[in-house]
Coordinates of C-alpha atoms and ligand atoms in Angstrom, one line a residue:
Chain A
M1 CA -24.0 -20.7 29.6
S2 CA -21.0 -22.7 30.5
S3 CA -18.0 -20.9 29.1
M4 CA -17.9 -17.5 30.6
S5 CA -14.3 -17.6 31.6
Q6 CA -13.0 -14.1 31.7
L7 CA -15.3 -12.5 34.3
D8 CA -14.5 -10.1 36.9
R9 CA -12.8 -12.3 39.5
P10 CA -10.5 -10.4 41.8
S11 CA -7.6 -12.4 42.9
K12 CA -7.6 -13.7 46.4
R13 CA -3.8 -13.4 47.0
G14 CA -3.6 -10.7 49.5
I15 CA -5.4 -8.0 47.6
P16 CA -8.1 -6.4 49.7
E17 CA -11.3 -7.0 47.9
G18 CA -13.5 -4.0 47.2
L19 CA -10.7 -1.5 46.8
W20 CA -8.5 -3.2 44.1
L21 CA -9.1 -5.3 41.1
R22 CA -6.9 -7.7 39.2
C23 CA -7.2 -7.2 35.5
P24 CA -7.8 -10.7 33.8
T25 CA -6.1 -9.5 30.7
C26 CA -2.9 -7.8 31.8
R27 CA -2.9 -9.2 35.4
A28 CA -2.2 -5.8 36.8
T29 CA -3.6 -4.9 40.1
V30 CA -5.6 -1.7 39.6
F31 CA -7.4 0.7 41.8
K32 CA -11.1 0.0 41.5
K33 CA -11.9 3.8 41.6
D34 CA -9.6 4.3 38.6
V35 CA -11.4 1.6 36.7
E36 CA -14.8 3.0 37.5
S37 CA -13.8 6.5 36.5
R38 CA -12.7 5.1 33.1
L39 CA -16.1 3.5 32.4
N40 CA -15.0 0.2 33.9
V41 CA -12.0 -0.1 31.5
C42 CA -8.6 -1.2 32.7
P43 CA -6.2 1.8 32.8
E44 CA -3.3 -0.4 31.9
C45 CA -4.5 -2.4 28.9
D46 CA -8.0 -1.2 28.0
H47 CA -9.6 -4.5 29.1
H48 CA -13.4 -3.9 29.2
F49 CA -14.8 -5.1 32.6
P50 CA -18.5 -6.1 32.7
V51 CA -20.8 -3.2 33.5
S52 CA -24.2 -3.4 35.2
A53 CA -27.2 -2.1 33.3
R54 CA -27.6 0.9 35.6
R55 CA -24.0 1.9 35.2
R56 CA -24.3 1.4 31.5
L57 CA -27.2 3.8 31.4
D58 CA -25.2 6.4 33.2
Q59 CA -22.3 5.9 30.8
L60 CA -24.5 6.1 27.6
L61 CA -27.2 8.6 28.4
D62 CA -27.3 12.3 29.1
E63 CA -27.4 12.9 32.9
N64 CA -30.8 12.3 34.5
S65 CA -32.4 11.7 31.1
F66 CA -33.5 8.1 31.7
E67 CA -37.2 7.3 32.1
E68 CA -37.6 3.6 33.0
W69 CA -40.5 1.5 31.5
D70 CA -42.1 -1.7 32.7
A71 CA -39.9 -1.9 35.9
T72 CA -42.6 -3.9 37.7
L73 CA -42.5 -6.9 35.3
K74 CA -41.5 -10.1 37.2
P75 CA -40.7 -13.6 36.0
M76 CA -42.8 -16.6 36.7
D77 CA -41.8 -20.3 36.7
P78 CA -44.0 -21.7 34.0
L79 CA -42.4 -25.2 33.9
G80 CA -41.9 -25.7 37.6
F81 CA -38.2 -26.1 36.8
V82 CA -36.0 -27.6 39.4
D83 CA -32.3 -28.3 39.2
D84 CA -30.1 -28.0 42.3
K85 CA -32.7 -25.5 43.5
P86 CA -36.1 -24.6 42.2
Y87 CA -36.2 -21.8 39.6
A88 CA -38.7 -19.9 41.7
Q89 CA -36.1 -19.8 44.5
R90 CA -33.3 -18.9 42.1
I91 CA -35.4 -15.9 40.9
L92 CA -35.8 -14.6 44.5
D93 CA -32.1 -15.1 45.1
Q94 CA -31.1 -13.3 42.0
Q95 CA -33.5 -10.4 42.7
K96 CA -32.0 -10.1 46.2
K97 CA -28.5 -10.2 44.9
T98 CA -29.0 -7.7 42.0
G99 CA -31.8 -5.5 43.2
M100 CA -33.4 -6.1 39.7
N101 CA -36.7 -7.9 38.9
D102 CA -35.1 -9.6 35.9
A103 CA -32.2 -9.2 33.5
A104 CA -33.4 -6.3 31.3
V105 CA -33.8 -2.6 31.9
C106 CA -35.7 -0.6 29.2
G107 CA -36.9 2.9 28.8
A108 CA -36.4 6.3 27.1
G109 CA -33.6 8.7 27.3
F110 CA -31.3 11.1 25.5
I111 CA -27.8 10.6 24.0
R112 CA -26.1 14.0 23.4
G113 CA -29.6 15.5 23.2
R114 CA -31.0 12.9 20.8
G115 CA -34.1 11.1 22.0
V116 CA -33.7 7.3 22.0
V117 CA -35.4 4.2 23.3
I118 CA -32.9 2.0 25.0
G119 CA -32.9 -1.7 26.3
I120 CA -30.0 -3.3 28.2
T121 CA -29.5 -6.8 29.5
D122 CA -27.4 -7.3 32.6
F123 CA -25.1 -10.2 32.9
A124 CA -25.4 -10.1 36.7
F125 CA -29.0 -11.4 36.6
M126 CA -28.8 -15.1 35.5
A127 CA -26.1 -14.4 33.0
G128 CA -28.4 -11.9 31.3
S129 CA -30.4 -14.7 29.9
M130 CA -33.6 -14.1 28.0
G131 CA -36.9 -15.4 29.5
A132 CA -40.4 -14.1 29.1
V133 CA -39.7 -10.9 31.0
V134 CA -36.6 -9.9 29.0
G135 CA -38.5 -10.8 25.8
E136 CA -41.6 -8.8 26.9
K137 CA -39.6 -5.7 27.9
L138 CA -37.5 -5.7 24.7
S139 CA -40.7 -6.2 22.6
R140 CA -42.5 -3.4 24.3
A141 CA -39.4 -1.1 23.8
A142 CA -39.4 -1.9 20.1
E143 CA -43.1 -1.3 19.8
R144 CA -42.9 2.1 21.7
A145 CA -39.9 3.1 19.6
T146 CA -42.1 2.4 16.5
E147 CA -45.0 4.5 17.9
Q148 CA -42.7 7.3 19.0
R149 CA -40.5 7.2 15.9
R150 CA -37.3 7.2 18.0
P151 CA -34.0 5.4 17.3
L152 CA -33.7 2.2 19.2
I153 CA -30.6 1.1 21.0
F154 CA -30.2 -2.4 22.5
V155 CA -27.1 -3.4 24.5
S156 CA -26.6 -7.1 24.9
G157 CA -24.6 -8.6 27.7
S158 CA -26.4 -11.9 27.6
G159 CA -24.2 -14.9 28.2
G160 CA -25.8 -18.1 27.1
G161 CA -28.8 -16.5 25.5
A162 CA -32.2 -18.1 26.0
R163 CA -33.0 -18.9 29.7
M164 CA -33.0 -22.7 30.0
Q165 CA -35.2 -22.6 33.1
E166 CA -38.1 -21.3 31.1
G167 CA -37.7 -24.0 28.5
I168 CA -39.3 -23.7 25.1
L169 CA -41.0 -20.4 26.2
S170 CA -37.6 -18.8 26.4
L171 CA -36.8 -20.0 22.8
M172 CA -40.1 -18.3 21.7
Q173 CA -38.9 -15.0 23.1
M174 CA -36.4 -15.0 20.2
A175 CA -39.4 -15.0 17.8
K176 CA -41.4 -12.5 19.8
V177 CA -38.6 -9.8 20.0
S178 CA -37.7 -10.5 16.4
A179 CA -41.3 -9.9 15.3
A180 CA -41.4 -6.6 17.1
L181 CA -38.1 -5.5 15.6
A182 CA -39.3 -6.5 12.1
R183 CA -42.2 -4.1 12.5
Y184 CA -39.9 -1.4 13.8
H185 CA -37.7 -1.9 10.7
A186 CA -40.7 -1.9 8.4
A187 CA -41.8 1.5 9.9
G188 CA -38.4 2.9 9.0
G189 CA -36.7 3.1 12.4
L190 CA -33.0 3.0 13.1
Y191 CA -31.9 0.1 15.3
V192 CA -28.3 0.1 16.6
C193 CA -27.3 -3.0 18.6
I194 CA -24.2 -2.9 20.8
L195 CA -22.7 -6.2 21.6
T196 CA -20.8 -6.6 24.8
H197 CA -19.1 -9.5 26.5
P198 CA -20.6 -12.1 26.3
T199 CA -23.3 -12.3 23.6
M200 CA -24.1 -16.0 22.8
G201 CA -26.8 -18.5 21.8
G202 CA -30.4 -17.4 21.5
V203 CA -29.7 -13.7 22.1
A204 CA -27.0 -13.7 19.4
A205 CA -29.3 -15.7 17.1
S206 CA -32.1 -13.1 17.4
W207 CA -32.1 -9.4 18.4
A208 CA -28.3 -9.0 18.7
F209 CA -27.9 -9.5 15.0
Q210 CA -31.0 -7.7 13.7
G211 CA -29.6 -4.1 13.8
D212 CA -29.1 -1.7 11.0
V213 CA -25.7 -1.1 12.5
T214 CA -24.0 -3.7 14.7
I215 CA -21.3 -2.4 17.1
A216 CA -19.2 -4.5 19.4
E217 CA -16.9 -3.6 22.4
P218 CA -13.3 -4.8 22.0
K219 CA -12.5 -8.4 22.7
A220 CA -16.1 -9.4 23.7
M221 CA -17.0 -13.0 23.3
I222 CA -19.7 -13.2 20.6
G223 CA -21.1 -16.3 18.9
F224 CA -23.8 -18.9 18.4
A225 CA -22.5 -22.1 19.9
G226 CA -20.4 -22.3 23.0
A227 CA -16.7 -22.9 22.6
R228 CA -16.9 -26.2 24.6
T229 CA -19.8 -27.5 22.5
I230 CA -17.8 -26.8 19.3
K231 CA -14.7 -28.4 20.7
N232 CA -16.6 -31.5 21.7
T233 CA -18.2 -31.7 18.2
I234 CA -15.2 -31.2 16.0
R235 CA -12.5 -32.4 18.3
L236 CA -10.1 -29.7 17.2
E237 CA -8.5 -26.8 19.0
L238 CA -10.1 -23.5 18.3
P239 CA -8.1 -20.8 16.6
D240 CA -6.8 -17.8 18.7
G241 CA -9.3 -15.0 18.9
F242 CA -12.2 -17.3 17.8
Q243 CA -15.6 -15.7 18.5
T244 CA -14.2 -12.4 19.6
S245 CA -15.5 -9.0 18.4
E246 CA -12.5 -8.7 16.1
F247 CA -13.2 -12.2 14.6
L248 CA -16.7 -11.1 13.8
L249 CA -15.4 -7.8 12.3
K250 CA -13.0 -9.7 10.1
H251 CA -15.7 -12.1 8.9
G252 CA -18.2 -9.3 8.2
F253 CA -20.8 -9.6 10.9
V254 CA -19.9 -6.6 13.0
D255 CA -19.7 -3.0 11.5
R256 CA -17.4 -1.4 14.1
V257 CA -15.5 -2.4 17.1
V258 CA -15.7 0.6 19.4
H259 CA -14.0 1.5 22.7
R260 CA -16.5 2.0 25.5
R261 CA -15.6 5.7 25.9
D262 CA -16.5 6.3 22.2
I263 CA -19.8 4.6 22.0
R264 CA -21.9 7.7 22.9
T265 CA -20.2 9.7 20.2
E266 CA -20.5 7.0 17.6
V267 CA -24.1 6.3 18.3
S268 CA -25.1 9.9 18.2
R269 CA -23.2 10.3 14.9
L270 CA -25.1 7.3 13.4
I271 CA -28.4 8.8 14.5
D272 CA -27.6 12.0 12.7
Y273 CA -26.6 10.1 9.5
C274 CA -29.9 8.2 9.6
D275 CA -32.2 11.2 10.5
I276 CA -34.4 11.9 7.5
R277 CA -36.7 14.5 9.1
Chain B
M1 CA -39.6 -54.5 8.4
I2 CA -39.0 -54.6 12.1
P3 CA -37.4 -51.4 13.4
T4 CA -34.3 -51.2 15.5
P5 CA -35.4 -51.6 19.1
L6 CA -35.2 -48.7 21.6
P7 CA -34.1 -49.5 25.2
F8 CA -37.7 -49.6 26.4
E9 CA -38.9 -51.8 23.5
T10 CA -37.1 -55.1 24.3
D11 CA -40.4 -57.0 25.0
L12 CA -42.1 -55.4 22.0
H13 CA -39.2 -56.2 19.8
E14 CA -39.2 -59.9 20.9
M15 CA -42.9 -60.2 20.2
E16 CA -42.5 -58.6 16.8
H17 CA -39.9 -61.2 15.9
S18 CA -42.0 -64.1 17.1
L19 CA -44.9 -62.8 15.1
A20 CA -42.6 -62.5 12.0
R21 CA -41.4 -66.1 12.6
L22 CA -45.0 -67.3 13.0
E23 CA -46.1 -65.5 9.8
A24 CA -43.1 -66.9 7.8
A25 CA -44.0 -70.4 9.0
H26 CA -47.7 -69.9 8.1
G27 CA -48.5 -70.8 11.7
D28 CA -51.8 -71.6 13.2
A29 CA -54.5 -69.0 12.4
D30 CA -55.8 -68.7 15.9
E31 CA -52.2 -68.5 17.3
L32 CA -51.4 -65.7 14.8
K33 CA -54.5 -63.8 15.8
R34 CA -53.7 -64.1 19.4
V35 CA -50.1 -62.9 18.9
R36 CA -51.2 -60.0 16.8
Y37 CA -53.7 -59.0 19.4
E38 CA -51.1 -59.2 22.2
L39 CA -48.6 -57.3 20.2
N40 CA -51.1 -54.5 19.6
A41 CA -51.9 -54.3 23.3
L42 CA -48.2 -54.2 24.2
K43 CA -47.6 -51.4 21.7
K44 CA -50.4 -49.5 23.1
A45 CA -49.2 -50.0 26.7
T46 CA -45.6 -49.2 25.9
Y47 CA -46.4 -46.0 23.9
A48 CA -49.0 -44.8 26.4
R49 CA -46.3 -44.5 29.1
L50 CA -43.3 -43.0 27.3
S51 CA -41.2 -40.9 29.5
P52 CA -39.9 -37.6 28.1
W53 CA -36.5 -39.2 27.4
D54 CA -38.2 -42.2 25.7
T55 CA -39.9 -39.6 23.5
V56 CA -36.6 -38.1 22.6
L57 CA -35.3 -41.5 21.6
V58 CA -38.4 -42.1 19.4
A59 CA -38.0 -38.7 17.8
R60 CA -34.4 -39.7 17.0
H61 CA -35.2 -43.3 15.9
P62 CA -33.0 -44.2 12.9
N63 CA -36.0 -45.5 11.0
R64 CA -38.2 -42.5 11.7
P65 CA -39.4 -40.9 8.4
Q66 CA -37.5 -37.8 7.5
T67 CA -38.1 -34.9 5.1
C68 CA -36.9 -36.9 2.1
D69 CA -39.2 -39.8 2.9
Y70 CA -42.1 -37.4 3.0
I71 CA -41.0 -35.8 -0.3
D72 CA -41.4 -39.3 -1.8
T73 CA -44.6 -40.4 -0.1
L74 CA -46.6 -37.3 0.8
F75 CA -45.9 -34.8 -2.0
D76 CA -46.9 -35.4 -5.6
E77 CA -43.9 -33.6 -7.1
F78 CA -40.7 -32.0 -5.8
V79 CA -38.6 -29.5 -7.8
E80 CA -35.5 -29.0 -5.6
L81 CA -33.9 -25.6 -5.6
H82 CA -30.3 -25.8 -4.3
G83 CA -28.8 -22.3 -4.4
D84 CA -28.1 -20.1 -1.4
R85 CA -26.5 -17.6 -3.8
A86 CA -23.5 -17.0 -1.6
F87 CA -21.6 -20.1 -0.3
G88 CA -22.9 -23.5 -1.1
D89 CA -25.6 -26.1 -1.0
D90 CA -26.3 -27.2 2.6
R91 CA -27.7 -30.7 2.4
A92 CA -29.0 -30.4 6.0
I93 CA -31.9 -28.3 4.6
R94 CA -33.8 -29.2 1.4
T95 CA -35.9 -26.6 -0.3
G96 CA -38.0 -26.6 -3.4
F97 CA -41.4 -26.3 -5.0
A98 CA -43.8 -29.2 -4.3
R99 CA -47.4 -30.2 -4.8
L100 CA -49.8 -31.9 -2.6
D101 CA -53.5 -32.5 -3.3
G102 CA -53.3 -29.9 -6.1
I103 CA -51.8 -27.2 -3.8
K104 CA -48.5 -25.6 -4.8
V105 CA -46.2 -25.1 -1.9
M106 CA -42.6 -24.2 -1.1
L107 CA -41.2 -27.0 0.9
V108 CA -38.4 -26.3 3.4
G109 CA -37.2 -29.2 5.6
H110 CA -34.2 -30.5 7.6
Q111 CA -32.7 -33.7 6.4
K112 CA -30.7 -35.8 8.8
G113 CA -29.8 -38.7 6.5
K114 CA -30.3 -42.4 6.8
T115 CA -27.1 -44.1 5.7
L116 CA -23.7 -43.1 7.3
A117 CA -22.6 -41.4 4.0
E118 CA -25.8 -39.4 3.8
R119 CA -25.7 -38.5 7.5
Q120 CA -22.2 -37.2 7.1
Q121 CA -23.2 -35.2 4.0
C122 CA -26.1 -33.7 6.0
F123 CA -24.1 -33.2 9.2
Y124 CA -26.8 -35.3 10.9
G125 CA -29.4 -32.6 10.2
C126 CA -27.3 -29.7 11.7
A127 CA -27.5 -26.9 9.2
H128 CA -24.8 -24.3 8.5
P129 CA -25.5 -20.6 7.8
E130 CA -25.8 -21.3 4.1
G131 CA -28.7 -23.6 4.9
Y132 CA -30.7 -20.9 6.6
R133 CA -29.8 -18.4 3.8
K134 CA -31.1 -20.9 1.2
A135 CA -34.2 -21.5 3.2
L136 CA -35.0 -17.8 3.5
S137 CA -34.3 -17.0 -0.1
K138 CA -36.7 -19.8 -1.2
M139 CA -39.3 -18.6 1.3
K140 CA -39.1 -15.1 -0.2
L141 CA -39.4 -16.6 -3.7
A142 CA -42.5 -18.3 -2.5
A143 CA -43.9 -15.1 -1.0
K144 CA -43.3 -13.2 -4.2
F145 CA -45.8 -15.5 -6.0
R146 CA -48.2 -16.1 -3.1
V147 CA -47.1 -19.7 -2.7
P148 CA -47.5 -21.0 0.8
V149 CA -44.5 -22.4 2.7
V150 CA -44.4 -25.7 4.5
C151 CA -41.5 -26.2 6.9
L152 CA -40.6 -29.7 8.2
I153 CA -38.4 -29.3 11.3
D154 CA -36.1 -32.1 12.3
T155 CA -32.7 -31.1 13.7
P156 CA -30.7 -31.7 16.8
G157 CA -29.6 -28.0 16.5
A158 CA -27.7 -25.7 14.1
Y159 CA -24.2 -26.9 13.5
P160 CA -21.6 -25.9 16.1
G161 CA -18.3 -25.5 14.2
I162 CA -15.6 -23.1 13.2
G163 CA -16.9 -22.6 9.6
A164 CA -20.5 -22.1 10.9
E165 CA -19.3 -19.3 13.3
E166 CA -17.0 -17.7 10.6
R167 CA -20.0 -17.6 8.2
G168 CA -22.4 -16.1 10.7
Q169 CA -24.6 -18.8 12.2
S170 CA -26.2 -16.3 14.6
Q171 CA -26.7 -13.7 11.9
L172 CA -28.4 -16.0 9.5
I173 CA -30.7 -17.6 12.0
A174 CA -31.5 -14.1 13.4
T175 CA -32.3 -12.8 9.9
S176 CA -34.4 -15.9 9.1
I177 CA -36.5 -15.5 12.3
L178 CA -37.0 -11.8 11.7
E179 CA -38.0 -12.2 8.0
M180 CA -40.3 -15.2 8.6
S181 CA -42.3 -13.1 11.1
Q182 CA -43.3 -10.8 8.2
L183 CA -43.3 -13.2 5.3
P184 CA -46.3 -12.2 3.2
T185 CA -47.6 -15.7 2.5
P186 CA -49.0 -18.5 4.7
V187 CA -46.4 -20.5 6.6
V188 CA -47.2 -23.9 8.1
C189 CA -44.5 -25.5 10.3
V190 CA -44.4 -29.1 11.7
V191 CA -41.8 -30.6 14.0
I192 CA -41.6 -34.1 12.6
G193 CA -38.7 -35.4 14.8
E194 CA -36.3 -33.2 16.7
G195 CA -37.0 -29.6 17.4
G196 CA -33.5 -28.6 18.5
S197 CA -33.3 -25.0 19.7
G198 CA -32.4 -22.1 17.4
G199 CA -31.7 -24.5 14.6
A200 CA -35.3 -25.5 14.7
L201 CA -36.8 -22.0 15.2
G202 CA -34.7 -20.7 12.3
I203 CA -37.4 -22.3 10.0
G204 CA -40.1 -22.4 12.7
V205 CA -41.9 -19.0 12.7
G206 CA -45.3 -19.7 11.1
D207 CA -49.0 -19.1 11.1
R208 CA -49.5 -22.7 12.3
V209 CA -46.9 -24.7 14.3
S210 CA -47.6 -28.3 15.0
M211 CA -45.8 -31.4 16.3
L212 CA -46.0 -35.0 15.5
Q213 CA -47.1 -36.9 18.7
H214 CA -43.6 -38.2 19.6
A215 CA -41.5 -35.3 18.4
Y216 CA -39.8 -33.0 20.9
Y217 CA -39.1 -29.3 20.7
S218 CA -36.7 -27.7 23.2
V219 CA -34.5 -24.7 24.0
I220 CA -31.6 -27.0 24.6
S221 CA -30.9 -30.7 24.1
P222 CA -31.3 -32.9 27.1
E223 CA -27.6 -33.7 26.8
G224 CA -26.7 -30.0 26.8
C225 CA -29.0 -29.3 29.7
A226 CA -27.7 -32.2 31.8
G227 CA -24.1 -31.1 31.1
I228 CA -24.8 -27.6 32.5
L229 CA -26.8 -28.7 35.5
W230 CA -25.1 -31.9 36.6
K231 CA -21.7 -31.6 34.8
V232 CA -22.2 -34.9 33.0
A233 CA -24.7 -36.1 30.5
D234 CA -25.2 -39.8 31.3
D235 CA -28.1 -42.3 31.6
K236 CA -29.2 -40.8 34.8
T237 CA -29.0 -37.0 34.0
K238 CA -30.3 -37.1 30.4
P239 CA -33.8 -38.4 31.4
R240 CA -33.8 -35.9 34.3
A241 CA -33.1 -33.1 31.9
A242 CA -35.7 -34.3 29.4
E243 CA -38.2 -34.3 32.2
A244 CA -37.3 -30.8 33.5
L245 CA -37.4 -29.2 30.1
K246 CA -41.0 -30.2 29.4
L247 CA -40.1 -30.8 25.7
T248 CA -43.0 -33.1 24.7
A249 CA -45.9 -32.1 22.5
D250 CA -48.5 -32.2 25.2
H251 CA -46.6 -29.6 27.3
L252 CA -46.0 -27.4 24.2
L253 CA -49.7 -27.5 23.4
R254 CA -50.6 -26.5 27.0
H255 CA -48.2 -23.6 26.9
G256 CA -49.6 -22.3 23.7
V257 CA -46.4 -22.8 21.7
I258 CA -48.0 -25.2 19.2
D259 CA -51.4 -25.3 17.7
D260 CA -51.9 -29.1 17.1
I261 CA -50.5 -32.5 17.9
I262 CA -50.6 -34.8 14.9
P263 CA -51.2 -38.4 16.1
E264 CA -48.7 -41.0 15.1
P265 CA -49.5 -44.6 14.2
L266 CA -49.4 -47.1 17.1
G267 CA -45.8 -47.7 18.1
G268 CA -44.5 -44.5 16.4
A269 CA -44.1 -43.1 12.9
H270 CA -41.2 -45.4 12.2
R271 CA -43.5 -48.5 12.4
Q272 CA -46.0 -47.3 9.9
P273 CA -44.3 -44.6 7.7
K274 CA -47.0 -44.7 5.0
E275 CA -49.8 -44.2 7.5
M276 CA -47.8 -41.4 9.1
A277 CA -47.4 -39.7 5.7
N278 CA -51.2 -39.9 5.1
T279 CA -52.0 -38.4 8.4
L280 CA -49.5 -35.6 7.9
R281 CA -50.7 -35.0 4.4
A282 CA -54.3 -34.6 5.6
H283 CA -53.1 -32.2 8.3
L284 CA -51.1 -30.0 5.9
V285 CA -53.9 -29.9 3.4
R286 CA -56.4 -28.8 6.0
Q287 CA -54.2 -26.1 7.4
L288 CA -53.2 -24.8 4.0
R289 CA -56.8 -24.6 2.9
E290 CA -57.7 -22.7 6.2
L291 CA -55.0 -20.1 5.5
A292 CA -55.4 -19.8 1.7
D293 CA -58.1 -17.1 1.8
V294 CA -56.9 -15.1 4.7
P295 CA -55.9 -11.6 3.4
V296 CA -52.1 -11.1 4.0
P297 CA -52.5 -8.1 6.4
D298 CA -54.7 -10.2 8.6
L299 CA -52.4 -13.2 8.3
L300 CA -49.4 -11.1 9.4
Q301 CA -51.3 -9.5 12.3
R302 CA -52.4 -12.9 13.6
R303 CA -48.9 -14.3 13.2
Y304 CA -47.6 -11.3 15.2
E305 CA -50.1 -11.8 18.0
K306 CA -49.5 -15.5 18.1
F307 CA -45.8 -15.1 19.0
R308 CA -46.3 -11.8 20.9
K309 CA -48.3 -13.4 23.6
M310 CA -45.9 -16.3 24.3
G311 CA -44.3 -16.5 27.7
P312 CA -46.0 -15.7 31.0
Y313 CA -44.9 -12.9 33.4
L314 CA -46.2 -11.0 36.4
E315 CA -47.1 -7.3 36.2
Q316 CA -48.4 -5.2 39.1
Ligands
ZN401 ZN1 -5.6 -4.7 32.1

């Protein structure tokens, strides 16, 4: 949760915020509208900016095809967790800031006319971390995809993974979602997981790596342990490009690194290859 | 043998030494009786008011029994199987056929090591991807022949390192969790010491999950949590983190994450390892017998529901 370094942070040096963005990769100052019209990708260098779950749905699905499920699920504070502010208060603040009840959005929709079940985690809500609501929504999505015999697409943008403020119960969400996905697989469904920046920890060690096909956006940070934890343990510098999409591709844990503009095409093509009806 | 004292055990440690001196000198019988009585009372008092952080220290005690100790004391036989079939033998996880009370099982357990050399060989109980691959392959072997699986969990967490990431730490833990949820044979898990996050859950999806009384099980280590919340993990913030995470057995039982708390001998498992082994053995035998006759479809359905209902949320 501690090492999200390359987030969308517009420079303060004389650039009017709201209209312009500074790209963290090429450092170019780019017109925000240009970035948005290119699916939140830098027009200069193809840096993939973070995307909210709502925008991601617009980018991935056919127009007006999304039907949301379980939107009313809200988190609780089972441990009475308090750090510099109580978790119960943090939830309210995050809900106000994002307009979301929790970090996941799930439902049904169409990708180039192909019916799918889709689940997305949004980094904006507590780093997209997985507590009981995210676990429940993804599990229900997998269960409904099993019943409806539809391809299942999850998109992870999930930072540190399990949500520390829900303690051991957040760790158990890994088992819960995995069990639902195991049943989905056993029933013969196609599960495609799309990994975006960042996908770490308990999310990486569960549903992010349980797909039939695993796709990653370019240069996303993906891994189990945080870079700082690893550095503190081994006391060595980490190699360039460590824990990036390309690193995982090279080591055999990602099937394809795909530019954001091509994900729709790629996913619909995969669905066609795996359609046995 | 008098165990290495923990910070909250100074009085206890002193009294254990005076008792040992008295015993060695064949001291006065009444005096011996009195000191033994007082020591017992002090153990009871000390261990009745362990803070969550004290519990973490007990769970990490260097003399606390580990998987290999239980292999020697609790099981009647152990046929170790080393191969992960891909990379190498991870000594942080031990797997093999074992017998207890006439029951055949597949034993899977973390090993942290006792001596410095063994600890280094075991990476202090932090498994690499090959450890989880080995564990899963042996669990599948067990399932093939309807042999139940016993998992002894005792890890600070899966190893954070370059090789571990290169070889797919996330992938292997994810695969293990997924497959365990559907493994067609009884699975009994016990957290015997440290239940460190994904590294623990990687062999922790079972029909029964229990904890020894002074074990802990947490989504993140108290050190990691303190580092995130208060920037430094020190003597002030680590106990605060341990408190906030609700990582002790009583909390996990209340939240429905575990089924049972297995009582430890007075003063912790490390003071009476034989007694601990006997208690754990009786516990395992009981659970294995309970699960032995459950038809596999029912077993899997119940296992699914067990994890499916974890974690509260509000729904309008
Ligand atoms: Zn750029």
